[in-house]
XYZ file of C-alpha atoms in Angstrom:
665
model
C 298.127 282.429 74.367
C 297.023 283.381 77.170
C 297.703 286.697 75.504
C 296.639 286.104 72.125
C 293.696 283.754 71.764
C 290.986 285.071 73.710
C 291.568 288.823 74.235
C 287.276 289.570 75.023
C 288.131 292.556 76.659
C 288.250 293.839 73.336
C 286.041 291.685 71.430
C 283.300 292.200 74.061
C 283.868 295.606 74.101
C 284.262 295.687 69.579
C 280.855 293.202 69.646
C 278.786 296.115 72.095
C 278.916 298.598 69.604
C 277.890 296.316 67.418
C 275.174 295.262 69.131
C 273.886 298.965 70.322
C 273.902 299.783 66.684
C 271.314 298.428 65.882
C 268.273 298.881 64.277
C 264.529 298.388 65.465
C 263.024 297.258 62.505
C 264.325 293.727 61.892
C 262.905 290.308 63.586
C 262.705 289.743 67.092
C 265.143 287.854 68.744
C 264.523 283.899 69.961
C 267.492 282.690 72.482
C 267.535 286.018 74.709
C 264.463 286.896 77.014
C 263.662 289.403 79.444
C 259.542 288.405 79.968
C 259.862 285.376 81.986
C 258.393 286.162 85.397
C 260.672 285.271 87.537
C 260.557 284.387 92.596
C 263.963 283.316 93.088
C 265.347 287.520 92.480
C 262.209 289.024 94.474
C 261.024 286.206 96.059
C 257.420 288.016 94.207
C 256.345 286.895 90.985
C 258.578 289.218 88.303
C 259.268 289.714 84.658
C 263.262 289.283 84.387
C 263.564 293.056 82.993
C 261.743 294.293 85.299
C 263.743 292.665 88.371
C 266.664 295.121 90.579
C 268.447 291.214 91.236
C 270.819 289.863 88.267
C 268.460 286.789 87.252
C 269.469 284.601 84.277
C 266.010 282.335 83.074
C 266.953 278.797 81.540
C 263.758 277.706 80.368
C 262.664 274.382 78.779
C 263.174 275.228 75.226
C 267.070 276.396 76.585
C 267.767 273.446 78.764
C 266.669 270.857 75.142
C 269.404 272.078 72.921
C 272.185 271.094 74.916
C 272.104 267.506 75.057
C 271.966 267.318 78.655
C 274.728 265.669 80.641
C 274.295 267.652 83.431
C 272.436 270.107 85.162
C 276.179 272.048 85.466
C 276.351 271.771 81.856
C 272.681 273.855 81.097
C 274.276 276.760 83.309
C 277.693 277.096 81.397
C 276.560 279.930 79.550
C 276.006 282.645 81.528
C 277.493 285.532 82.806
C 279.489 284.443 85.309
C 279.495 281.448 86.879
C 281.466 278.694 86.068
C 281.382 275.230 86.813
C 283.751 273.402 88.574
C 284.368 269.619 87.093
C 286.697 267.887 89.602
C 285.262 264.737 90.630
C 281.380 265.355 91.115
C 280.963 269.269 89.540
C 279.819 272.231 91.494
C 278.715 276.210 90.683
C 280.127 279.118 91.169
C 279.320 282.425 91.038
C 280.553 285.735 90.069
C 284.399 283.665 91.413
C 282.596 282.807 94.720
C 283.155 278.980 96.345
C 281.111 277.283 94.986
C 280.027 276.194 98.952
C 279.049 280.026 99.097
C 276.298 279.658 96.315
C 273.145 277.911 97.104
C 271.602 275.366 95.258
C 268.099 274.931 95.504
C 265.644 272.131 94.519
C 261.883 273.773 94.566
C 262.918 276.201 96.585
C 264.178 274.354 99.300
C 268.040 273.828 100.518
C 270.690 270.916 99.482
C 272.764 270.544 102.026
C 275.891 270.160 102.367
C 278.987 269.858 105.062
C 281.779 269.470 102.809
C 284.488 271.806 101.967
C 284.230 271.179 98.411
C 280.507 272.382 97.773
C 277.359 271.375 97.440
C 276.463 269.246 94.482
C 274.095 269.568 92.144
C 271.500 266.561 93.216
C 269.105 266.345 90.274
C 269.024 264.752 86.412
C 268.490 267.270 84.387
C 265.423 265.397 82.604
C 262.683 266.423 84.900
C 264.011 269.631 84.738
C 261.075 272.630 83.880
C 264.038 275.528 83.755
C 266.414 277.201 86.184
C 266.691 280.769 87.613
C 270.025 281.346 88.611
C 270.918 285.815 91.088
C 274.525 286.063 90.676
C 275.421 288.924 94.274
C 274.376 288.194 97.424
C 270.737 286.809 98.268
C 270.377 285.982 101.349
C 267.296 288.400 102.045
C 265.229 286.430 99.889
C 266.707 282.419 99.193
C 268.663 282.277 103.069
C 271.892 280.964 103.879
C 274.942 279.586 102.053
C 274.164 282.930 98.780
C 276.941 284.674 99.406
C 277.888 283.849 95.771
C 274.543 283.799 94.508
C 271.083 281.075 93.756
C 270.767 278.305 91.852
C 267.020 277.511 92.284
C 265.923 274.401 89.875
C 262.592 274.334 89.456
C 260.887 270.347 88.962
C 258.511 269.172 86.039
C 255.051 268.809 87.317
C 252.384 267.499 84.744
C 250.917 267.150 81.052
C 248.424 269.422 79.228
C 246.933 266.536 78.606
C 245.742 262.386 79.759
C 249.269 260.519 78.878
C 252.405 262.187 77.301
C 255.738 259.638 77.167
C 259.103 261.273 76.901
C 261.548 258.936 75.634
C 264.496 260.430 75.729
C 268.733 259.260 75.155
C 271.176 259.540 73.227
C 275.746 259.578 73.162
C 278.262 262.458 76.026
C 281.028 262.767 74.023
C 282.723 264.720 76.278
C 283.536 261.138 78.220
C 282.160 258.097 75.634
C 278.818 257.903 77.785
C 275.286 258.597 77.268
C 272.379 259.728 78.931
C 268.634 258.151 79.007
C 265.740 259.147 80.011
C 261.371 258.264 79.869
C 258.507 259.968 81.928
C 255.014 259.557 82.370
C 252.929 262.145 82.614
C 249.322 264.054 82.693
C 246.399 265.807 83.842
C 242.790 264.265 83.594
C 240.762 266.115 85.670
C 242.343 267.832 88.399
C 244.648 265.289 89.290
C 247.596 265.501 87.690
C 251.180 263.527 88.174
C 254.692 261.921 86.407
C 256.466 259.201 86.856
C 260.141 259.895 85.958
C 263.413 257.628 85.209
C 266.650 258.617 83.757
C 269.338 257.130 84.044
C 273.454 258.040 82.906
C 276.433 256.401 82.922
C 280.195 258.499 81.562
C 282.940 256.593 80.909
C 286.736 258.570 81.717
C 287.228 261.970 80.642
C 288.748 262.327 76.948
C 291.165 264.750 76.390
C 293.823 265.354 73.578
C 296.470 264.386 76.101
C 294.561 261.221 76.484
C 292.439 259.539 78.808
C 291.976 260.698 82.256
C 291.773 257.645 83.921
C 289.715 257.566 85.923
C 287.983 260.759 85.699
C 284.499 258.855 85.609
C 280.828 258.712 87.425
C 276.898 258.101 86.582
C 273.891 258.220 87.970
C 270.124 257.164 88.331
C 266.799 258.931 89.341
C 263.914 257.730 89.926
C 260.284 260.745 90.973
C 257.415 260.780 90.746
C 254.804 264.084 91.194
C 251.307 264.093 91.845
C 249.195 267.267 92.585
C 245.265 268.016 92.834
C 243.322 271.198 91.943
C 240.285 271.682 93.501
C 239.353 275.485 93.613
C 241.942 278.502 93.892
C 243.745 275.554 96.282
C 246.428 273.649 94.533
C 248.203 270.229 96.596
C 251.083 268.028 95.950
C 253.819 265.891 96.431
C 256.911 264.431 95.533
C 259.205 261.874 95.933
C 262.463 261.699 94.460
C 264.766 259.178 94.046
C 268.804 259.668 93.352
C 272.359 258.186 92.984
C 275.342 260.042 92.055
C 279.052 258.318 91.677
C 282.132 259.874 91.119
C 285.715 258.926 90.112
C 287.453 261.928 91.012
C 290.079 262.173 88.469
C 293.586 263.471 90.358
C 296.642 263.245 88.471
C 298.904 261.231 90.215
C 298.726 256.815 91.020
C 300.403 258.152 94.757
C 297.078 260.002 94.822
C 293.298 259.106 94.434
C 290.332 259.610 95.871
C 287.089 257.210 95.957
C 283.199 259.263 96.313
C 280.639 255.484 95.637
C 278.438 257.297 97.051
C 276.098 260.866 97.233
C 272.510 259.797 96.950
C 270.051 261.642 97.883
C 266.449 260.945 98.992
C 263.463 263.881 99.636
C 260.384 263.904 99.965
C 258.251 267.147 100.389
C 254.913 268.631 99.799
C 252.839 271.822 99.308
C 249.870 273.662 99.491
C 249.160 277.081 96.857
C 245.950 279.466 97.224
C 245.797 281.973 94.807
C 243.686 284.930 95.408
C 242.956 283.843 98.835
C 241.567 287.169 99.527
C 240.410 291.420 97.723
C 244.504 291.303 99.130
C 246.102 287.630 99.288
C 247.339 286.757 96.001
C 249.181 284.359 96.710
C 249.841 281.363 99.895
C 252.689 279.226 99.218
C 253.170 276.297 102.025
C 255.374 273.022 101.719
C 257.459 270.801 104.563
C 260.166 268.719 102.354
C 262.607 265.637 104.600
C 265.425 264.616 102.704
C 268.829 262.410 103.086
C 271.574 263.112 101.628
C 273.688 259.536 102.264
C 278.337 260.604 100.759
C 280.712 257.716 101.522
C 284.374 259.525 100.343
C 287.768 257.288 100.195
C 291.353 258.523 99.837
C 294.665 256.640 101.032
C 298.388 258.309 99.529
C 301.004 255.354 99.040
C 304.264 257.062 99.216
C 306.392 253.825 99.779
C 305.492 250.076 99.960
C 303.846 250.293 103.318
C 303.549 254.016 103.686
C 301.189 255.880 103.780
C 297.795 256.610 104.379
C 293.557 255.655 103.730
C 290.859 257.765 105.145
C 287.288 257.035 105.150
C 284.432 259.404 105.752
C 280.645 257.578 106.197
C 277.891 260.650 106.309
C 274.018 260.851 106.771
C 272.637 263.821 106.307
C 269.309 264.496 107.559
C 267.245 267.582 106.467
C 263.852 268.950 107.335
C 261.904 272.138 106.380
C 259.362 273.896 106.743
C 258.079 277.338 104.663
C 254.933 279.786 104.871
C 255.507 282.247 102.530
C 252.211 284.840 101.151
C 251.870 287.567 98.970
C 249.867 290.255 100.251
C 248.432 293.509 98.114
C 246.491 295.963 100.082
C 246.916 299.013 98.060
C 247.120 299.468 94.558
C 251.066 299.934 93.066
C 251.966 297.572 96.404
C 253.002 294.229 96.836
C 254.934 292.489 99.950
C 256.129 289.160 100.612
C 256.122 287.789 104.186
C 258.260 284.496 105.059
C 258.488 281.688 107.598
C 261.429 279.558 107.093
C 263.080 276.300 109.506
C 264.992 273.668 108.682
C 266.608 270.813 111.289
C 270.382 269.645 109.372
C 272.210 266.746 110.997
C 275.577 265.034 110.236
C 276.621 261.977 111.272
C 280.219 261.056 111.014
C 281.855 258.251 111.213
C 285.709 258.396 109.815
C 288.483 256.433 110.835
C 292.119 256.755 108.522
C 294.606 254.650 108.808
C 298.557 256.079 108.761
C 301.452 253.819 108.715
C 304.518 256.370 107.733
C 305.181 255.415 110.835
C 304.016 252.252 113.351
C 300.803 251.497 112.649
C 298.278 253.845 113.935
C 293.890 253.229 112.542
C 292.139 257.016 114.298
C 287.719 256.447 115.010
C 285.009 259.280 115.190
C 282.596 259.205 115.834
C 280.225 262.595 114.845
C 275.790 262.993 115.540
C 276.078 266.931 115.144
C 272.831 269.217 113.973
C 271.938 272.839 113.340
C 268.283 274.545 113.529
C 267.506 277.741 111.580
C 264.270 280.211 112.048
C 263.972 282.732 109.954
C 261.803 285.481 109.164
C 261.529 287.254 105.814
C 259.542 290.146 104.134
C 260.371 291.820 100.944
C 258.563 294.961 99.761
C 257.778 296.454 96.622
C 256.171 300.227 95.856
C 255.623 302.374 92.758
C 256.635 305.599 93.072
C 255.442 306.282 90.066
C 254.618 304.470 86.110
C 258.926 304.569 85.629
C 260.127 303.386 89.309
C 259.308 300.400 91.624
C 261.308 300.315 94.885
C 262.258 297.247 96.809
C 262.873 296.757 100.201
C 263.973 293.806 101.894
C 264.454 292.118 105.659
C 265.137 288.860 107.077
C 265.571 287.528 110.526
C 268.265 284.799 111.750
C 268.246 282.469 114.689
C 270.581 279.742 114.520
C 271.315 276.876 116.885
C 273.852 274.697 116.503
C 275.138 271.477 118.452
C 277.760 268.875 118.769
C 275.163 265.954 120.295
C 278.281 263.387 120.730
C 281.953 263.183 119.670
C 283.686 259.567 119.499
C 287.080 259.654 119.081
C 288.416 255.973 119.390
C 285.142 255.233 121.361
C 285.710 258.181 124.259
C 282.991 261.133 124.114
C 284.806 264.133 123.829
C 282.077 266.646 124.830
C 279.171 267.954 123.377
C 279.885 271.880 122.021
C 277.931 274.049 120.407
C 277.347 277.628 118.667
C 274.582 279.995 118.458
C 274.382 283.341 115.343
C 271.844 285.749 115.612
C 271.424 288.345 112.337
C 269.437 290.611 110.649
C 269.792 291.572 107.216
C 268.782 293.847 104.597
C 268.579 294.603 100.804
C 266.592 297.695 98.264
C 266.500 297.122 94.656
C 265.295 300.255 92.393
C 264.517 299.951 89.420
C 263.185 303.401 86.732
C 261.899 303.253 83.455
C 263.449 305.403 80.702
C 260.798 303.923 77.995
C 258.859 301.480 77.656
C 262.660 298.827 75.630
C 265.147 300.340 78.187
C 264.700 300.382 82.102
C 268.390 301.389 84.585
C 268.659 299.584 87.711
C 270.223 299.368 90.949
C 270.502 296.973 94.221
C 272.645 297.139 97.729
C 271.646 293.458 99.233
C 273.766 290.999 101.515
C 274.510 287.606 101.776
C 275.266 285.375 105.134
C 277.143 281.802 104.410
C 276.784 279.577 108.410
C 279.743 277.837 108.037
C 279.694 273.435 108.358
C 279.145 270.834 110.653
C 281.846 270.109 109.637
C 284.065 273.221 110.433
C 282.398 274.869 113.842
C 283.265 270.405 115.401
C 284.790 267.816 113.151
C 288.602 266.705 112.059
C 289.257 265.127 109.281
C 292.454 263.725 108.375
C 293.792 263.039 104.435
C 296.276 263.594 102.424
C 296.740 266.903 103.246
C 297.031 266.201 106.621
C 294.419 267.383 110.337
C 291.794 270.131 109.970
C 290.410 270.659 113.446
C 286.736 272.528 113.471
C 286.200 275.667 115.534
C 283.089 275.989 117.912
C 283.743 279.663 117.992
C 283.935 280.232 114.120
C 281.680 282.768 112.790
C 279.425 283.641 109.520
C 281.014 285.246 106.630
C 279.335 287.744 105.812
C 279.056 289.469 102.108
C 277.679 293.101 101.102
C 276.744 293.703 97.133
C 275.737 296.736 95.770
C 275.171 296.731 92.164
C 273.999 299.189 89.047
C 272.623 298.130 85.221
C 270.771 298.016 82.699
C 267.933 295.648 80.306
C 267.362 296.863 77.102
C 264.696 294.829 75.102
C 263.393 296.266 71.710
C 262.671 293.104 69.460
C 265.845 293.077 67.239
C 268.319 293.643 70.330
C 267.788 292.855 73.417
C 270.725 292.928 76.517
C 271.271 292.177 80.039
C 274.346 294.624 81.140
C 275.296 295.378 85.110
C 278.742 297.010 86.864
C 278.896 294.727 90.489
C 281.629 295.278 93.372
C 281.423 293.087 96.671
C 282.857 292.998 99.827
C 282.343 289.803 102.422
C 284.485 289.024 104.941
C 285.704 286.509 107.714
C 286.402 284.188 104.650
C 286.458 280.605 106.914
C 289.730 278.915 106.022
C 292.314 276.036 107.287
C 295.448 278.029 109.682
C 298.219 276.115 110.787
C 299.177 275.914 114.374
C 301.421 272.185 113.911
C 302.671 270.693 110.663
C 299.937 268.691 108.733
C 296.963 270.729 111.783
C 295.173 272.826 111.587
C 292.429 275.072 112.766
C 289.157 276.485 110.654
C 289.499 280.400 111.376
C 287.614 283.306 110.113
C 290.667 285.029 108.851
C 289.887 285.817 105.293
C 288.407 288.428 103.177
C 287.802 289.563 99.449
C 286.503 292.423 97.559
C 285.255 291.625 94.347
C 283.973 293.758 91.095
C 283.567 292.956 87.805
C 280.786 293.593 84.910
C 277.857 291.651 83.410
C 276.770 291.587 79.552
C 273.983 289.338 77.665
C 273.596 290.469 74.686
C 271.719 289.254 71.026
C 270.858 291.286 68.285
C 269.073 289.889 65.339
C 269.579 293.107 62.091
C 267.225 291.213 60.691
C 269.257 288.423 58.030
C 267.746 285.429 56.652
C 267.376 282.265 58.666
C 267.380 285.057 61.963
C 270.877 284.917 62.016
C 271.294 286.893 65.455
C 275.208 287.238 67.075
C 275.599 287.227 70.475
C 277.217 287.681 73.621
C 277.501 286.256 77.020
C 280.692 287.417 79.137
C 281.729 288.921 82.571
C 285.059 290.219 83.972
C 285.747 289.577 87.998
C 288.303 291.362 89.656
C 288.870 289.626 92.944
C 291.614 291.321 95.913
C 291.316 288.530 98.768
C 293.463 289.753 102.015
C 295.134 287.162 104.346
C 295.411 285.864 108.386
C 298.394 287.577 108.236
C 297.296 290.607 105.916
C 299.112 290.403 102.619
C 296.255 291.229 99.438
C 296.335 289.578 96.372
C 294.586 290.452 92.650
C 295.540 286.724 92.011
C 292.879 285.408 93.463
C 292.260 281.694 90.932
C 290.404 283.723 89.177
C 289.875 284.717 85.895
C 289.297 288.704 84.877
C 287.037 287.648 81.546
C 285.443 285.042 81.429
C 282.203 283.926 78.669
C 281.278 283.097 75.196
C 280.823 285.575 72.313
C 278.817 283.567 69.244
C 276.834 283.260 66.375
C 273.146 280.950 66.128
C 270.074 281.488 63.595
C 267.433 279.065 62.397
C 268.021 276.935 59.386
C 265.247 274.706 56.444
C 265.564 272.053 54.342
C 262.284 270.310 52.846
C 260.244 270.213 56.199
C 263.273 269.653 58.318
C 264.302 272.651 60.449
C 265.985 273.498 63.467
C 268.481 275.738 64.988
C 271.920 276.742 65.036
C 274.524 278.112 67.191
C 278.487 278.513 66.811
C 280.481 280.334 69.236
C 283.739 280.666 71.041
C 283.764 280.335 75.247
C 287.183 280.551 76.738
C 288.250 282.743 79.595
C 291.819 284.301 80.560
C 295.044 283.272 82.245
C 294.564 283.100 85.898
C 297.363 283.000 88.704
C 296.734 281.804 92.798
C 299.297 283.253 95.338
C 299.308 281.802 98.808
C 299.698 282.898 101.959
C 303.041 284.636 101.468
C 302.371 286.354 97.844
C 304.405 282.454 95.794
C 302.783 280.718 93.113
C 300.595 277.910 94.494
C 298.978 277.251 90.463
C 299.004 279.278 87.396
C 296.632 278.461 83.714
C 297.160 279.833 80.550
C 293.731 281.581 78.907
C 292.254 279.530 76.356
C 289.427 279.305 73.989
C 287.618 276.219 72.611
C 284.835 276.313 69.031
C 281.950 274.612 69.043
C 278.425 274.158 67.491
C 275.215 272.626 68.441
C 272.476 272.651 67.124
C 268.508 271.270 66.999
C 266.486 269.209 64.722
C 263.258 268.842 64.447
C 262.572 265.761 62.992
C 258.688 265.749 63.663
C 255.919 267.126 66.319
C 257.218 264.735 68.148
C 260.696 263.882 67.827
C 263.459 266.159 68.089
C 267.358 266.281 68.142
C 270.023 268.374 69.980
C 273.921 268.002 68.253
C 277.680 270.050 70.259
C 280.460 269.340 68.786
C 282.842 270.374 71.642
C 286.300 272.133 71.017
C 286.763 271.215 67.111
C 289.598 272.425 66.946
C 291.020 270.616 69.555
C 292.828 272.234 71.900
C 294.375 271.480 74.982
C 293.444 273.157 77.957
C 292.364 273.153 81.635
C 290.598 275.795 84.047
C 292.191 276.916 87.236
C 291.870 273.863 90.120
C 290.034 270.607 87.350
C 290.541 268.534 85.447
C 291.629 269.349 81.919
C 288.861 270.414 79.256
C 287.744 267.103 76.789
C 288.859 267.053 73.652
C 287.510 267.223 70.363
C 284.611 265.520 71.139
C 280.493 265.608 69.643
C 277.443 264.278 71.364
C 273.651 263.520 70.163
C 270.990 263.188 72.227
C 266.818 261.969 70.421
C 263.990 263.546 72.940
C 260.216 261.941 71.645
C 257.061 262.764 73.423
C 253.265 261.326 72.435
């Protein structure tokens, strides 16, 4: 299976040859577009085709073709993006762990201080589009952007006074459901939206039986109101999101429960267009959010012998951001910005051990990270064919442990700070109206979490102690790429190399006790391809590929280096899609193979810690436009019921079917 099931390298090369040989007279490709405007890559409104960064935009049309199990499920087809499905879903980009990927909602960061990484705390039914930047992007997008950025833009009003949307369906991977409803509209200068979404997912069903427990549920209530007067627009948004999940560990002796990962968020914004001849846009927004997290773990090695740990955390984040788009001269565009974030966490932890005489330890902490940053990105047109971008961001970060009690005894205060200047430079050259080449150098930055800096965490794996002397993790990315948009042929390809340093990991200092230190580093290089070709066949049948090759060399504290870092070399989708019509009913269809090659992970001594075989699944997806107002999305997953598992994740779902209906009135 490892060598023959998913020979992605040879297959992708053959498909690319076919794509590049296509005739230019066929119909235009519809599902993969490079003309979408995005701001996440450069901070300036730029078409994907002209962006120096590796950017993918998933718009509302793309979203409605996929039964919305979760936001993460919408990202699985993006080259270089992998979804971690152990408990709460998280996002990995270019092999970087999810704690090094910035997750933004409307440009505002979701805070996280765990070692597991940032979850995506929003319902998929309320999303207008998702912008994904692959590779370090901290100059534009801020902290935790070593791997990349996922910016989720939410829906606002509608084009008519009242638009009611009802949606719901069965999600076969977990034999569960999602249902949602919203009311939106525009009345005069006022627009609004109110929405409700709920999902209930049972245990994952695999070819080898259900994984018990592995289910979860979420519920979201959201509201938006905006008012436009002249070239000014103001708005407010509220979000109430509850998430709970069961974590499958594979052994009854070890149980993890995540009954609470809830988000309460309130935000307000102002947008002013063309306020002066030299200012095309001014944006100001502010937000406050609270994330409540409850975590429980239990290890039982014999009757009455084991450990129980709980962590009840409250994360409060308030932020402010102001950006201005300036155009002082023809051929020059600049965005300048100021951001402030106050990120605090109160953590109440308890651990009980019965390995010897029963002992219980309580830990209470109150800690804060305060961040100021200034950034600017300038775009200059050197000629009609060549555009350059230059960016800088200055960080000033202060963190403090205001209170730390162990069994009620004060342990004193601690602090950490950092000043940092990051840069980026990009170049886009137009070879023709349909072809561009691009290059960029960009830096990434991840400041340590409060847990890594100050807290002591106890679990089945032992005790991990924070280190107030930690430095931020950093990365520099070098990238070249090309884009083609010839109507019948759309292609976006990139080669990259990333040098990452000062990775934070826990180092053993005593039996079952470790301390966080900046000791590891990684060197990554790879290739990403998204391509679609329309040969002009009936019903718009189009082959396509979304592929990524990543090679990561990981270096441990003891100097040992290995390319067996747990990342599969090849991963992605190969497929064919098209349109269909039957009498007065029509829609789209998509048949694709999704998979990845084998992966091995070695520890610092060179021993194999984990490995998985390569795998591939055959899947079929489609839409049905039942009426002008009612549509349906259908997905048949893992048609051959193959047993498979990605490294570090739970076993994949077996043969399954999902059906989701949406009606707008």
